[in-house]
Structure formats: structure tokens, C-alpha cells
Short mmCIF file of C-alpha atoms in Angstrom, two decimals:
data_model
loop_
_atom_site.label_atom_id
_atom_site.label_comp_id
_atom_site.label_asym_id
_atom_site.label_seq_id
_atom_site.Cartn_x
_atom_site.Cartn_y
_atom_site.Cartn_z
CA MET A 275 -0.04 0.03 -0.11
CA GLU A 276 2.96 2.31 1.00
CA SER A 277 4.78 1.66 -2.70
CA LEU A 278 0.72 2.19 -4.26
CA ARG A 279 0.74 6.03 -2.19
CA VAL A 280 4.03 7.11 -3.06
CA LEU A 281 3.65 5.97 -6.77
CA ARG A 282 0.38 8.01 -6.81
CA ALA A 283 1.58 11.22 -5.05
CA GLU A 284 3.89 11.58 -7.73
CA ARG A 285 1.47 10.64 -10.50
CA ALA A 286 -0.63 13.27 -9.55
CA THR A 287 1.88 15.78 -9.36
CA ALA A 288 2.99 15.21 -12.84
CA MET A 289 -0.52 15.08 -14.30
CA ARG A 290 -0.93 18.41 -13.06
CA ALA A 291 2.18 19.71 -14.45
CA ARG A 292 1.15 18.12 -17.65
CA VAL A 293 -2.22 19.56 -17.69
CA ALA A 294 -0.45 22.87 -16.94
CA VAL A 295 1.73 22.84 -19.90
CA MET A 296 -0.78 22.21 -22.27
CA ALA A 297 -3.14 25.07 -21.03
CA GLN A 298 0.25 27.41 -21.37
CA VAL A 299 0.75 26.40 -24.92
CA LYS A 300 -2.77 26.90 -25.42
CA THR A 301 -2.50 30.47 -24.01
CA LEU A 302 0.35 31.49 -25.87
CA LEU A 303 -0.86 30.13 -28.96
CA ILE A 304 -3.83 32.64 -28.54
CA THR A 305 -1.80 35.74 -28.36
CA ALA A 306 0.73 34.25 -30.90
CA PRO A 307 1.58 36.05 -34.16
CA GLU A 308 -1.07 35.20 -37.05
CA THR A 309 2.13 33.01 -38.78
CA ILE A 310 2.05 30.84 -35.60
CA ARG A 311 -1.77 30.56 -34.90
CA ALA A 312 -2.47 30.06 -38.51
CA LYS A 313 -0.45 26.99 -38.48
CA TYR A 314 -1.69 25.30 -35.58
CA ARG A 315 -4.81 26.46 -35.67
CA GLU A 316 -6.56 23.20 -36.59
CA MET A 317 -4.15 20.66 -34.83
CA THR A 318 -5.53 18.61 -32.32
CA SER A 319 -3.33 18.42 -28.84
CA PRO A 320 -1.47 15.33 -29.14
CA ALA A 321 -0.56 16.60 -32.96
CA LEU A 322 -0.33 20.27 -31.77
CA MET A 323 2.51 19.18 -29.09
CA ALA A 324 4.14 16.71 -31.90
CA ALA A 325 4.62 19.54 -34.48
CA LEU A 326 5.85 22.03 -31.75
CA GLU A 327 8.75 19.35 -30.68
CA LYS A 328 9.40 19.46 -34.15
CA THR A 329 10.28 22.98 -35.05
CA ARG A 330 13.42 24.46 -35.40
CA PRO A 331 13.32 28.38 -34.35
CA ALA A 332 15.75 30.16 -36.14
CA GLY A 333 16.56 34.18 -35.60
CA ALA A 334 17.46 36.68 -33.18
CA PRO A 335 15.96 35.80 -30.01
CA SER A 336 14.90 39.64 -29.54
CA GLY A 337 12.20 39.03 -32.17
CA PRO A 338 8.74 38.30 -31.13
CA LEU A 339 8.16 35.14 -33.97
CA THR A 340 11.69 33.68 -32.68
CA SER A 341 11.03 33.77 -28.76
CA THR A 342 7.49 32.75 -28.99
CA ALA A 343 8.15 29.55 -31.72
CA THR A 344 11.05 28.87 -28.93
CA VAL A 345 9.21 29.10 -25.87
CA LEU A 346 6.48 26.65 -27.88
CA LYS A 347 9.14 24.10 -28.51
CA ARG A 348 10.53 23.86 -24.96
CA LEU A 349 7.27 23.67 -23.66
CA ALA A 350 6.25 20.92 -26.07
CA ASN A 351 9.77 18.73 -24.87
CA ARG A 352 8.61 19.30 -21.34
CA TYR A 353 5.37 17.77 -22.42
CA ARG A 354 7.23 15.07 -23.60
CA HIS A 355 9.08 14.22 -20.92
CA LEU A 356 6.25 14.36 -18.37
CA HIS A 357 4.12 12.08 -20.69
CA GLN A 358 6.88 9.78 -20.80
CA GLU A 359 7.01 10.12 -16.57
CA LEU A 360 3.45 9.25 -16.49
CA ALA A 361 3.62 6.01 -18.31
CA LEU A 362 6.54 4.91 -16.49
CA ILE A 363 4.66 5.39 -13.36
CA ASP A 364 1.63 3.44 -14.76
CA ALA A 365 3.98 0.72 -15.66
CA GLU A 366 4.90 0.31 -12.07
CA LEU A 367 1.63 0.65 -10.24
CA ASP A 368 0.60 -2.12 -13.03
CA ALA A 369 3.56 -4.36 -12.00
CA ILE A 370 2.63 -3.54 -8.06
CA LEU A 371 -1.13 -4.80 -8.94
CA THR A 372 -0.34 -7.58 -11.18
CA LEU A 373 1.64 -9.11 -8.38
CA HIS A 374 -0.61 -8.77 -5.52
CA ALA A 375 -4.16 -8.12 -6.70
CA PRO A 376 -4.65 -9.17 -10.27
CA MET A 377 -8.02 -9.93 -10.35
CA LEU A 378 -9.24 -6.54 -9.14
CA ARG A 379 -8.92 -4.87 -12.88
CA ASP A 380 -10.89 -8.04 -14.33
CA LEU A 381 -14.42 -5.92 -12.97
CA PRO A 382 -15.76 -3.83 -15.93
CA GLY A 383 -14.15 0.04 -16.24
CA VAL A 384 -11.74 -0.94 -13.16
CA GLY A 385 -8.10 -0.02 -14.66
CA THR A 386 -4.59 0.59 -13.05
CA ASP A 387 -5.69 4.09 -11.56
CA VAL A 388 -9.15 3.05 -9.90
CA ALA A 389 -7.86 -0.02 -8.52
CA SER A 390 -4.41 1.56 -7.09
CA GLN A 391 -6.44 3.99 -5.41
CA LEU A 392 -9.10 1.74 -4.11
CA LEU A 393 -6.48 -0.49 -2.55
CA VAL A 394 -4.80 2.50 -0.98
CA THR A 395 -7.82 3.84 0.59
CA VAL A 396 -8.43 -0.10 1.80
CA GLY A 397 -5.13 -0.13 3.11
CA ASP A 398 -5.24 2.80 5.14
CA ASN A 399 -8.79 1.57 6.41
CA PRO A 400 -8.31 -1.88 7.38
CA GLU A 401 -10.98 -1.73 10.04
CA ARG A 402 -13.62 -0.19 7.65
CA VAL A 403 -13.79 -3.11 4.95
CA THR A 404 -15.26 -5.86 7.60
CA THR A 405 -18.71 -5.34 6.31
CA GLU A 406 -20.13 -4.21 2.70
CA ALA A 407 -21.73 -1.74 4.41
CA LYS A 408 -18.71 -0.42 6.22
CA PHE A 409 -16.84 -0.31 2.90
CA ALA A 410 -20.00 1.56 1.37
CA ALA A 411 -19.60 4.51 3.83
CA LEU A 412 -15.91 4.25 3.59
CA VAL A 413 -15.96 5.19 -0.10
CA GLY A 414 -19.06 7.50 0.02
CA VAL A 415 -21.35 5.81 -1.61
CA ALA A 416 -23.69 4.53 1.30
CA PRO A 417 -27.38 6.18 0.82
CA ILE A 418 -28.52 8.76 3.28
CA PRO A 419 -32.42 9.20 3.77
CA ALA A 420 -33.36 12.31 2.77
CA SER A 421 -37.35 12.53 3.08
CA SER A 422 -39.89 15.08 4.05
CA GLY A 423 -43.11 15.26 4.35
CA LYS A 424 -44.85 12.64 1.20
CA THR A 425 -41.51 12.46 -0.37
CA THR A 426 -39.47 9.55 0.44
CA ARG A 427 -35.69 9.46 -1.00
CA HIS A 428 -31.89 9.21 -0.46
CA ARG A 429 -29.04 11.29 -1.51
CA LEU A 430 -25.35 10.53 -1.74
CA SER A 431 -22.97 10.96 1.39
CA ARG A 432 -20.29 13.79 1.47
CA GLY A 433 -18.38 11.66 3.51
CA GLY A 434 -15.86 8.96 3.04
CA ASP A 435 -12.88 9.02 1.28
CA ARG A 436 -13.21 11.35 -2.06
CA GLN A 437 -10.71 10.15 -3.89
CA ALA A 438 -12.03 6.35 -3.51
CA ASN A 439 -15.63 8.37 -4.47
CA LYS A 440 -13.74 9.71 -7.40
CA ALA A 441 -12.21 6.19 -8.42
CA ILE A 442 -15.93 4.81 -8.27
CA HIS A 443 -17.81 7.49 -9.92
CA ARG A 444 -15.13 7.16 -13.04
CA VAL A 445 -16.45 3.12 -13.07
CA VAL A 446 -19.75 4.02 -13.37
CA LEU A 447 -19.21 6.72 -16.12
CA VAL A 448 -17.34 4.05 -18.00
CA ARG A 449 -20.00 1.25 -17.56
CA MET A 450 -23.16 3.78 -18.50
CA ARG A 451 -20.87 4.08 -21.81
CA TYR A 452 -19.70 1.02 -22.85
CA ASP A 453 -21.41 -1.96 -20.34
CA SER A 454 -24.55 -3.47 -22.03
CA ARG A 455 -26.13 -4.64 -18.49
CA THR A 456 -25.45 -0.95 -17.22
CA ARG A 457 -27.04 0.63 -20.00
CA SER A 458 -30.21 -1.68 -19.86
CA TYR A 459 -30.36 -0.33 -16.22
CA VAL A 460 -30.29 2.73 -16.89
CA ALA A 461 -32.72 2.66 -19.57
CA ARG A 462 -35.08 0.87 -17.16
CA ARG A 463 -34.58 3.38 -14.39
CA ARG A 464 -35.39 6.59 -16.60
CA GLN A 465 -39.24 4.95 -17.85
CA GLU A 466 -39.59 4.64 -14.36
CA GLY A 467 -38.92 8.56 -13.64
CA LYS A 468 -35.62 8.54 -12.26
CA SER A 469 -32.81 11.33 -12.49
CA THR A 470 -29.56 10.97 -14.11
CA LYS A 471 -27.83 12.02 -10.48
CA GLU A 472 -30.17 9.29 -8.76
CA ILE A 473 -29.63 6.50 -11.31
CA MET A 474 -25.68 6.89 -10.66
CA ARG A 475 -25.90 6.94 -6.72
CA CYS A 476 -27.85 3.87 -7.27
CA LEU A 477 -24.87 2.61 -9.63
CA LYS A 478 -22.05 4.01 -7.38
CA ARG A 479 -23.55 1.35 -4.62
CA TYR A 480 -24.05 -1.93 -6.74
CA VAL A 481 -20.22 -0.77 -7.75
CA ALA A 482 -18.99 -0.54 -4.08
CA ARG A 483 -20.43 -4.33 -3.81
CA GLU A 484 -18.95 -5.69 -6.47
CA ILE A 485 -15.92 -4.19 -5.31
CA TYR A 486 -15.91 -5.43 -1.97
CA GLU A 487 -16.81 -9.19 -3.11
CA GLN A 488 -13.63 -9.01 -5.71
CA LEU A 489 -11.40 -7.87 -2.76
CA LEU A 490 -12.77 -10.43 -0.49
CA HIS A 491 -13.41 -13.20 -2.95
CA PRO A 492 -11.22 -12.62 -6.37
CA GLN A 493 -13.09 -13.87 -9.11
CA PRO A 494 -11.08 -14.32 -12.31
CA ALA A 495 -12.84 -12.71 -15.51
CA PRO A 496 -14.00 -14.83 -18.02
CA ASN A 497 -11.45 -16.32 -20.38
CA ARG A 498 -11.92 -13.88 -23.88
CA GLY A 499 -9.15 -15.67 -25.60
CA SER A 500 -11.23 -18.88 -25.71
CA LEU A 501 -14.17 -17.36 -27.90
CA ARG A 502 -11.98 -16.52 -31.15
CA THR A 503 -10.66 -20.22 -31.06
CA VAL A 504 -14.14 -21.80 -30.90
CA ARG A 505 -15.39 -19.81 -33.26
CA ILE A 506 -12.57 -20.20 -35.79
CA THR A 507 -13.02 -24.32 -35.05
CA LYS A 508 -16.85 -24.46 -36.03
CA HIS A 509 -15.91 -22.30 -39.29
CA LEU A 510 -17.95 -19.08 -37.99
CA THR A 511 -17.52 -15.82 -39.39
CA LEU A 512 -17.48 -12.57 -37.49
CA GLN A 513 -20.70 -11.22 -39.28
CA GLN A 514 -22.46 -14.30 -38.70
CA ALA A 515 -21.93 -14.22 -34.84
CA ALA A 516 -22.91 -10.28 -35.24
CA ASP A 517 -25.91 -10.60 -36.99
CA ALA A 518 -26.93 -13.40 -34.43
CA LEU A 519 -25.98 -11.52 -31.38
CA HIS A 520 -27.33 -7.93 -32.98
CA ALA A 521 -23.94 -6.63 -32.27
CA TRP A 522 -21.35 -4.81 -34.64
CA PRO A 523 -18.41 -7.04 -35.68
CA THR A 524 -15.92 -4.59 -34.57
CA THR A 525 -17.75 -4.98 -31.13
CA LEU A 526 -17.26 -8.94 -31.30
CA SER A 527 -13.67 -8.85 -32.03
CA ARG A 528 -12.94 -5.92 -29.55
CA LEU A 529 -14.46 -8.46 -27.05
CA GLU A 530 -12.35 -11.43 -28.29
CA ARG A 531 -8.93 -9.81 -28.25
CA GLY A 532 -9.62 -8.59 -24.60
CA LEU A 533 -9.77 -4.81 -25.47
CA ARG A 534 -13.45 -4.68 -24.45
CA HIS A 535 -15.06 -5.70 -21.31
CA ASP A 536 -18.86 -6.92 -21.09
CA ASN A 537 -19.73 -9.93 -19.33
CA ASP A 538 -22.74 -9.93 -20.37
CA LEU A 539 -22.24 -9.77 -23.90
CA HIS A 540 -19.44 -12.37 -23.43
CA LYS A 541 -21.83 -14.65 -21.79
CA ARG A 542 -24.58 -14.38 -24.74
CA TYR A 543 -21.33 -14.82 -27.05
CA GLU A 544 -20.05 -18.07 -25.52
CA THR A 545 -23.95 -19.58 -25.07
CA TRP A 546 -24.36 -18.99 -29.06
CA LEU A 547 -21.23 -20.49 -29.74
CA ASN A 548 -21.60 -23.74 -27.67
CA TYR A 549 -25.14 -24.02 -29.33
CA GLN A 550 -23.54 -23.55 -32.90
CA SER A 551 -22.49 -26.95 -34.35
CA PRO A 552 -21.92 -27.98 -38.38
CA ALA A 553 -25.61 -29.52 -38.28
CA ASN A 554 -26.84 -26.03 -37.31
CA ARG A 555 -24.77 -23.27 -38.68
CA PRO A 556 -26.78 -20.67 -39.94
CA ASP A 557 -25.57 -20.92 -43.58
CA THR A 558 -26.50 -24.43 -43.61
CA LYS A 559 -29.63 -25.48 -45.06
CA PRO A 560 -31.86 -28.12 -43.96
CA SER A 561 -31.88 -31.54 -45.96
CA ALA A 562 -35.05 -31.26 -48.19
CA GLY A 563 -37.40 -34.05 -48.24
CA PRO A 564 -38.40 -36.15 -51.17
CA ARG A 565 -41.28 -33.76 -52.54
CA ALA A 566 -39.03 -30.83 -52.03
CA ALA A 567 -36.59 -32.83 -54.25
CA ARG A 568 -38.71 -34.02 -56.75
CA LEU A 569 -39.92 -30.39 -57.58
CA THR A 570 -36.10 -29.15 -57.36
CA VAL A 571 -35.38 -31.42 -60.13
CA ASP A 572 -38.68 -30.67 -61.94
CA ALA A 573 -37.64 -27.26 -61.59
CA LYS A 574 -34.20 -28.11 -63.27
CA ASP A 575 -35.87 -29.92 -66.04
CA PRO A 576 -36.64 -27.12 -68.72
CA GLY A 577 -39.27 -29.91 -70.22
CA SER A 578 -41.28 -30.53 -67.07
CA ARG A 579 -44.37 -28.54 -66.55
CA ALA A 580 -43.17 -27.11 -63.31
CA GLY A 581 -39.85 -26.11 -64.88
CA ARG A 582 -41.71 -23.57 -67.59
CA ARG A 583 -43.85 -20.95 -67.32
CA PRO A 584 -47.47 -22.16 -67.90
CA SER A 585 -48.98 -21.55 -71.14
CA ARG A 586 -52.02 -20.00 -72.33
CA SER A 587 -54.12 -23.53 -72.27
CA ASP A 588 -52.63 -24.67 -69.18
CA ARG A 589 -53.81 -21.72 -67.78
CA SER A 590 -57.45 -21.88 -69.34
CA SER A 591 -57.67 -25.33 -68.22
CA ASP A 592 -56.97 -24.87 -64.48
CA PRO A 593 -60.33 -25.03 -62.56
#
């Protein structure tokens, strides 16, 4: 826990410094000469920093154009160094989590930053994780009654570890955008008249429950690498699976490669793959009976009545 704490302290200062550098670059570009502003006006932030780092200012330092270009280049170099420092810190945090809590990040929406903050909070307060309710109060997601008159409602707690509460808030935001189970829950609660704030309050409590169970009884995530192996073994295409599951092929591809965490979609995909076999593949047609086979042969025979268009005499003889 102490290793995670000191690394996170360094990461926080590096993150603030990188944000400050980006803000300073944007501010300087606003007051820069038109030659510089027109050159970088349409660029995104990463492309802007990469382009400023490659510049070679030339001229007298007393000139506004040269001095501005020089300062922007030095700020871009500082931004790159801070970016590399953050990548190094994240790698060290990832190594510690892999050694001590490898399954915590198997939960949807829980990454290196969230997992490290939750472990620091739990390590600082071991006496407050004996029950699920205590853990919810520790991370600031325990509902507090706020009823008055005929209104019965709850509100979020303003106490607890605010950094841990921020981490759970981030998990909720990720799940509301990418997790199918959470999106279905949000749609259902909206139909009941709940506001977004109330829905997020409920989701935070559910996320805290999952994290508490994962901390005490770790459960590995489903093996997503087996999905592609089973699909290829059964000679099924990604498009066939996407049509059957009503999902985008890119979504299933990211799920197979472990780039997307969706346990509900994984379960449906796995169930569908287990049901498929060479006898009931979507592109395999059932064998035709004797009557259907006879009709097929007649249709292929140009001399038969079934294979040609009825003549006028044939149509007139029909009752």
C-alpha cells in the first residue's frame, strides 16, 4: 500500500504539471503572431505537441516570432518528458497490481488508476472493510435518507474517502457508456422517472458491492481468448456471430481480443458458440424431403411443367 501511495503522489503532480503545460501552450497560441496561430489552429492536442517539438526556431531571440516559437518548442519537450514519466509510473503501478491484486482489474471499468486508489483506501482503513456497509460508507456511496413530508428519497453521502469516491464515479461513467447491462439498467430506471443523478447514486452502490466482493473473494474474468478459438474451430465468421447477437462485428472483435469488457455480451456470445455445430450453422440449409427434392428436379428440367411458365392452354384448363 505504501508503494502505491508514493507512486500515486508522484503521478498526481506529474498529471497536474502536464495539464498546466498544455494550458500554457494554448494560452500562448492565442496571443502568438498570426503566422504561428494559422499554422497550428486546426490541430488536435497530441498533433500540436508533436508538431511543436519538431520545430527549429531561427532568428534573433529579441524577435516576437522567434521567442514565441522557442518557448513553444521547450514547452512541447517538457510535455513529452511528463508524458513519458506518467507512462513509467503507470507501468510500475501495473506491476504492483499484477503481483498483489491481479483480479481487481477484471471488473468492468476498473483500470490501473482506479484499482490502485481503491487499494490505498482499503490499506489505510483495514478496520472499515469488515462489512459491505462499512466499505460503502468508507468510499462515500452509502445512501442517506433525505425524506421530507410525502417525499421518500435518498441522497449520496458527502463523507468518506473522496478520492475513492472519485474512482467509483469513474467506473460508473465507463459502465454507463460501454457496459450493456448497465445501459439496460439506466434505460429501465429512466422509464421509472429517475433522474441521472439518482441513477448514478444507485449504480455507485452496486459498484461498491462488486468491488467489495472482488476484494474479499477474487473471481477471475471470463477467458475472452477462447471465444475466437471456438469460433474459428466451428468455421463461423465474425459477421455471422454479429448478426445472431445483434451486435457490431468490431464490438465482438474487441471482445475476443480482450480490448472490451462486457460480461453480459461475453456470456451470450459463449452460449451462442456452444450451441452452434456443423449441423445447425446459420449458413447450412436443412436437407429437403422427397417431395421438395422432386420439385427441385422438376424445376431444373426445362421440359417439365414445373420448370416452365404455364402456357395459355394450361391456364385456361385450370378450374
